[in-house]
Tab-separated table of C-alpha atoms in Angstrom:
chain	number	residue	atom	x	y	z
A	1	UNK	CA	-47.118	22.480	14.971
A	2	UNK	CA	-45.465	23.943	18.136
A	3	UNK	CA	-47.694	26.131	20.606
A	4	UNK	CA	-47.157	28.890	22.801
A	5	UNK	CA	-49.786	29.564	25.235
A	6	UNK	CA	-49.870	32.926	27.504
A	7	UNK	CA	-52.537	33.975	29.452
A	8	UNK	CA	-54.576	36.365	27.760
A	9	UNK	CA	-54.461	39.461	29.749
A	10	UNK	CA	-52.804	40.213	33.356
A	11	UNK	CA	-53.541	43.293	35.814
A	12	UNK	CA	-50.762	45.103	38.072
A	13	UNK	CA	-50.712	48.076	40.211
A	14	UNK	CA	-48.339	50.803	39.487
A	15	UNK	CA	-45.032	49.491	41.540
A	16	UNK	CA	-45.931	46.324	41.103
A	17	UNK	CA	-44.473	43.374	39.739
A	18	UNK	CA	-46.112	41.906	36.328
A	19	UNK	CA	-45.489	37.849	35.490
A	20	UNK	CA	-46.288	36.816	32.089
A	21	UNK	CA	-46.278	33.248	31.619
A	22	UNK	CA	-45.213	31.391	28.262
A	23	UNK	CA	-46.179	27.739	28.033
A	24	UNK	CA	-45.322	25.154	25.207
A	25	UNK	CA	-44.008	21.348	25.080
A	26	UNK	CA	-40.773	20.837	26.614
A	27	UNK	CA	-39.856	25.064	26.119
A	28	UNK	CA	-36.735	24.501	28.542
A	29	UNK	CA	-35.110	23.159	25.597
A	30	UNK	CA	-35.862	26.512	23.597
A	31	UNK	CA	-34.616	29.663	23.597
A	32	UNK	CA	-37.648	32.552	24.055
A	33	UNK	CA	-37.496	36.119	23.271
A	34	UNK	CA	-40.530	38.449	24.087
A	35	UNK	CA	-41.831	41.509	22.548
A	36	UNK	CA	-43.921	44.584	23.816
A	37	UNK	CA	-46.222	46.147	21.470
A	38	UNK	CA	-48.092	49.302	22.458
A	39	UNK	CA	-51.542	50.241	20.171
A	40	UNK	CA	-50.746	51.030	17.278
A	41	UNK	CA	-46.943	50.183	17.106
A	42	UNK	CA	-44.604	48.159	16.084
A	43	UNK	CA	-43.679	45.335	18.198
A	44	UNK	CA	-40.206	46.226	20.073
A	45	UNK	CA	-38.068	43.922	21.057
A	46	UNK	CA	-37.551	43.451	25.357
A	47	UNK	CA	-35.974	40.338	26.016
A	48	UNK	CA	-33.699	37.664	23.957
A	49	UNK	CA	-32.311	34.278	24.529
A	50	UNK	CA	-34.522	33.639	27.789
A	51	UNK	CA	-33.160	36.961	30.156
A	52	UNK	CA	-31.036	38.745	27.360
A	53	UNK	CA	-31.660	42.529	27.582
A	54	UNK	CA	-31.463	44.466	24.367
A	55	UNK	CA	-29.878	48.410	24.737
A	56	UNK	CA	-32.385	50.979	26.259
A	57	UNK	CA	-34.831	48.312	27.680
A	58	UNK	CA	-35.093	48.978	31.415
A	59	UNK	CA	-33.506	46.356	33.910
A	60	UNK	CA	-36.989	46.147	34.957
A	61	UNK	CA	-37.728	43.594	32.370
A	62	UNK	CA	-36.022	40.481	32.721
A	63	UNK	CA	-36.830	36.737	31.496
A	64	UNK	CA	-36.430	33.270	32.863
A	65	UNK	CA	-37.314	29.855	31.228
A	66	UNK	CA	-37.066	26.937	33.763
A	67	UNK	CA	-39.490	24.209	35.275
A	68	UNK	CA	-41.581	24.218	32.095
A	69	UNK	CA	-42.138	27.804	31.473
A	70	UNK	CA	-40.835	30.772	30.495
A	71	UNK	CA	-41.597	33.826	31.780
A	72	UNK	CA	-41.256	37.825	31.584
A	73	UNK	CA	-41.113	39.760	34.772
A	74	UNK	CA	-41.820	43.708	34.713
A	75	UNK	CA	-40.457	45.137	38.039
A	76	UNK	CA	-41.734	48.449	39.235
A	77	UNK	CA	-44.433	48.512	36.457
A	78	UNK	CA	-45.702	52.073	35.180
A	79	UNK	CA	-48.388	53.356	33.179
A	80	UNK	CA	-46.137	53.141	30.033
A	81	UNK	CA	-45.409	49.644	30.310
A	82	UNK	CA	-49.186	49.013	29.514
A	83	UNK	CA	-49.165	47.153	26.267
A	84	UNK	CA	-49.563	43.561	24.587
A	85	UNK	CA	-46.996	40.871	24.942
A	86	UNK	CA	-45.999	37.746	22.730
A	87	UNK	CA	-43.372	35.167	23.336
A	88	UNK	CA	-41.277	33.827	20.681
A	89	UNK	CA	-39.128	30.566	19.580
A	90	UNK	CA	-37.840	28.927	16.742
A	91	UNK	CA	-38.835	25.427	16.293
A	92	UNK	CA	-37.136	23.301	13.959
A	93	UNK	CA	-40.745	21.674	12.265
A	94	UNK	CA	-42.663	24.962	12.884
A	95	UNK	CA	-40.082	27.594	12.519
A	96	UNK	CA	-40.840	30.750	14.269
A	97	UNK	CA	-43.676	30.710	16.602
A	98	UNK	CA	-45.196	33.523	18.716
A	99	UNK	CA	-47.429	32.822	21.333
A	100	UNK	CA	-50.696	33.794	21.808
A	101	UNK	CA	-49.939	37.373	22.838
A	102	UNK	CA	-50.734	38.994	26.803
A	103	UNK	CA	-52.610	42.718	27.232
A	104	UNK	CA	-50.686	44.460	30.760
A	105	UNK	CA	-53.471	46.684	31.773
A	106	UNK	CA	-51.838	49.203	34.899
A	107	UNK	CA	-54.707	49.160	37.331
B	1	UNK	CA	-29.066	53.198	13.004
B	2	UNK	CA	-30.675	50.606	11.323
B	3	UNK	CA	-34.427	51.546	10.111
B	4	UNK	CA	-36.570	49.188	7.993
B	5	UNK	CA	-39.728	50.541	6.023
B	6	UNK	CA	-42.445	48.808	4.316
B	7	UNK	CA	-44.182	49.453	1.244
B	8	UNK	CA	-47.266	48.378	-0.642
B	9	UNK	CA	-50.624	48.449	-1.929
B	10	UNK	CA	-53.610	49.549	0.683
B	11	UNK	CA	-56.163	47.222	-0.977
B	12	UNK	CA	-56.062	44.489	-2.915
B	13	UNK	CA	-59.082	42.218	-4.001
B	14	UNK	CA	-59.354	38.898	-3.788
B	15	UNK	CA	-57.401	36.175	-5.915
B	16	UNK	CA	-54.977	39.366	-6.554
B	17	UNK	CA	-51.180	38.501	-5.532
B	18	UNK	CA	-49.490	40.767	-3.015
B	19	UNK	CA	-46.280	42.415	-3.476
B	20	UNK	CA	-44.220	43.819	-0.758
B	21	UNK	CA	-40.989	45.814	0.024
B	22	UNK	CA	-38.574	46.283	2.808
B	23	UNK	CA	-36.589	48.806	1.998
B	24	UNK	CA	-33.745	48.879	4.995
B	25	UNK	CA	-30.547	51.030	6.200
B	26	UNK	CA	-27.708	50.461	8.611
B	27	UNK	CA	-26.932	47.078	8.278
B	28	UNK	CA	-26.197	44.807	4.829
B	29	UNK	CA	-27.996	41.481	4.112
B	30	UNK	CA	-24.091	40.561	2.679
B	31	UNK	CA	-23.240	40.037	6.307
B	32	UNK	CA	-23.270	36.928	7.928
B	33	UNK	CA	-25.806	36.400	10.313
B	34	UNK	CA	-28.119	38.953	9.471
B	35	UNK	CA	-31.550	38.226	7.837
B	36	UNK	CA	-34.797	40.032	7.064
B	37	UNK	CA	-37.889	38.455	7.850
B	38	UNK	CA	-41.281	39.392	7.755
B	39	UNK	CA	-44.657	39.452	10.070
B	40	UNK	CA	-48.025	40.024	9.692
B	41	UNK	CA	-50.914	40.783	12.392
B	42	UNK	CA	-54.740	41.108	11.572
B	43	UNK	CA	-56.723	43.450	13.215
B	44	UNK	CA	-56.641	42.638	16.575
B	45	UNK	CA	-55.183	39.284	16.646
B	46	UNK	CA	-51.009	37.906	17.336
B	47	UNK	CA	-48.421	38.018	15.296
B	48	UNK	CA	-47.926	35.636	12.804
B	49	UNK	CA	-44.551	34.673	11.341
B	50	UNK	CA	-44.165	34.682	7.459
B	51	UNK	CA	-40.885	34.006	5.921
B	52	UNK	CA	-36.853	34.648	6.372
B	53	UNK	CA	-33.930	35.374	4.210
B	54	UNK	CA	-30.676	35.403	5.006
B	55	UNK	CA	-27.153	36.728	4.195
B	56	UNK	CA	-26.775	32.931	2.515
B	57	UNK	CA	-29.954	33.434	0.055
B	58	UNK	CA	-31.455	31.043	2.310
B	59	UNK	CA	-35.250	30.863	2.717
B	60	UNK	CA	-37.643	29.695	5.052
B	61	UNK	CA	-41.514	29.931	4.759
B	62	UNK	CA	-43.935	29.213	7.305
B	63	UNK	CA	-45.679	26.083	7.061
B	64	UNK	CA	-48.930	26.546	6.828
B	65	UNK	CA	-48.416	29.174	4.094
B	66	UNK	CA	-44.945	28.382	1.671
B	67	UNK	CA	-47.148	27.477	-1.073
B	68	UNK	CA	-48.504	31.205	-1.147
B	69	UNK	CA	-45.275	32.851	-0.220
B	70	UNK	CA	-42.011	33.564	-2.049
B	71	UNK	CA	-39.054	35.950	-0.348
B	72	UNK	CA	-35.912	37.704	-2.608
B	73	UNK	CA	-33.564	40.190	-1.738
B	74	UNK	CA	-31.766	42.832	-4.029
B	75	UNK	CA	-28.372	43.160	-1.995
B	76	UNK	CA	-27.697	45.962	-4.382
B	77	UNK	CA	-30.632	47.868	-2.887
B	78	UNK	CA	-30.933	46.977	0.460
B	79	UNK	CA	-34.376	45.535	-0.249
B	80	UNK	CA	-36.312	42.105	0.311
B	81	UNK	CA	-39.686	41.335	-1.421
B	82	UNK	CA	-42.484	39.465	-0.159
B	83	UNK	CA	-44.971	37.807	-2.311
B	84	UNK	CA	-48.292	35.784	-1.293
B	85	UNK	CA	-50.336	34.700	-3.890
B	86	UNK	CA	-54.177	33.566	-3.789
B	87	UNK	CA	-55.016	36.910	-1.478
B	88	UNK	CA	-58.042	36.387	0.728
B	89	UNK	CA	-59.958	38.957	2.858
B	90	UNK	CA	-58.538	36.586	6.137
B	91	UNK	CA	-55.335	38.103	4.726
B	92	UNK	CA	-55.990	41.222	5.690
B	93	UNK	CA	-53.383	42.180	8.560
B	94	UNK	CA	-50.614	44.815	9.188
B	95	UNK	CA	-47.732	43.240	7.281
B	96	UNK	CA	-44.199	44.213	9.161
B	97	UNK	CA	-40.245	43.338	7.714
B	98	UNK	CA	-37.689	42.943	10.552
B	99	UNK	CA	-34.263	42.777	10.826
B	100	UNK	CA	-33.189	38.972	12.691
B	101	UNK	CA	-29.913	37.937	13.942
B	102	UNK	CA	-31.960	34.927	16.039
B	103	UNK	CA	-34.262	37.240	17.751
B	104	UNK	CA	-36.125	40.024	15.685
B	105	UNK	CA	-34.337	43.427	17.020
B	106	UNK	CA	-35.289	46.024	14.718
B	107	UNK	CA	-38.872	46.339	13.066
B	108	UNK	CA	-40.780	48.763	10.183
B	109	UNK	CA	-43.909	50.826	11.510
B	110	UNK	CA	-46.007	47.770	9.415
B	111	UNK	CA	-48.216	48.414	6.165
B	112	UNK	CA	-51.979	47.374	6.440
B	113	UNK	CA	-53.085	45.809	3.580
B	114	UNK	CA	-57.302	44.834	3.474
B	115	UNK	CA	-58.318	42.385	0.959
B	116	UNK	CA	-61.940	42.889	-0.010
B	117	UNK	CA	-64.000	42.341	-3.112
């Protein structure tokens, strides 16, 4: 079955930039959406389709997937943005996968 | 706007079979494209991805589970059901519905169900 690896947590300074990394076989060839999910919430939707922005997500989350890794960039983080994150494709033997999930902690 | 809710029992024991609803607004599983799927999430742990349905009765089941799961949607109502079979306590997890159009854009607040003798 396919697998998504992220690392499991990553630390930025408020104003910083936060890189989440997604990792799987040949992901190029996928398209990844991400989620944020804050304790005790729903996941919510932040990027689609590798650096698609959904309404009232901030333009300070954006998405690439290229040279063998996808990845979600928080600009100007803030306290708020302090949650877990998961990756996401759909895989035609495993269908939907989501990665191993990410906790931002704002330092 | 669209909102999705779920709904089901709190505790279950094990063997028992597990029925759950999505009871959703402000879209229509009639349309093409859209689909409700569901998620589930123990304690702690990632999401894991259960089963779709689409606007073409289609169904797809994760892999690792489809012999415990069966998905069905009442148009009618705006409602899909989730069943699993065979519950376990390592089923115990904060099952969520979703709407998905490719990506999953609109989710319930999740229903924790704990499996335990």
């Amino acid at each position: 079955s396919y697998v998504l690896t992220q690392p499991p947590s990553v630390s930025v300074a408020p104003g910083q930039t936060a890189r989440i990394t997604c990792g799987g076989n040949n992901i190029g060839s996928y398209t990844v959406n991400w989620y944020q999910q804050k304790p005790g919430q729903a996941p919510v939707l932040v990027v689609y389709d590798d650096s698609g922005r959904p309404s009232g997500i901030p333009d300070r989350f954006s998405g690439s997937n290229s040279g063998g890794t996808a990845t979600l960039t928080i600009s100007r983080v803030e306290a708020g943005d302090e949650a877990d994150y998961y990756c996401q494709v759909w895989d035609t033997t495993s269908d939907y996968v989501f990665g191993t999930g990410t906790q931002v902690t704002v330092l | 706007q669209v909102t999705l809710r779920e709904s089901g029992p709190a505790l279950m024991k094990p063997t028992q079979t597990l029925t759950l609803t999505c009871s959703f607004s402000g879209f229509s599983l009639n349309t093409s494209g859209m689909c409700v799927t569901w998620v589930r999430q123990p304690p702690g742990k990632a999401l894991e991805w259960l089963a779709l349905i689409d606007w073409a009765d289609e169904k797809y089941y994760s892999s690792s589970l489809k012999t415990r799961l069966t998905i069905s949607k009442d148009t009618s109502k705006n409602e899909v059901v989730l069943t699993m079979t065979n519950m376990d306590p390592v089923d115990t997890a904060t099952y969520y519905c979703a709407r998905a159009i490719g990506e999953f854009d609109f989710w319930g607040q999740g229903t924790l169900v704990t499996v335990s003798s």
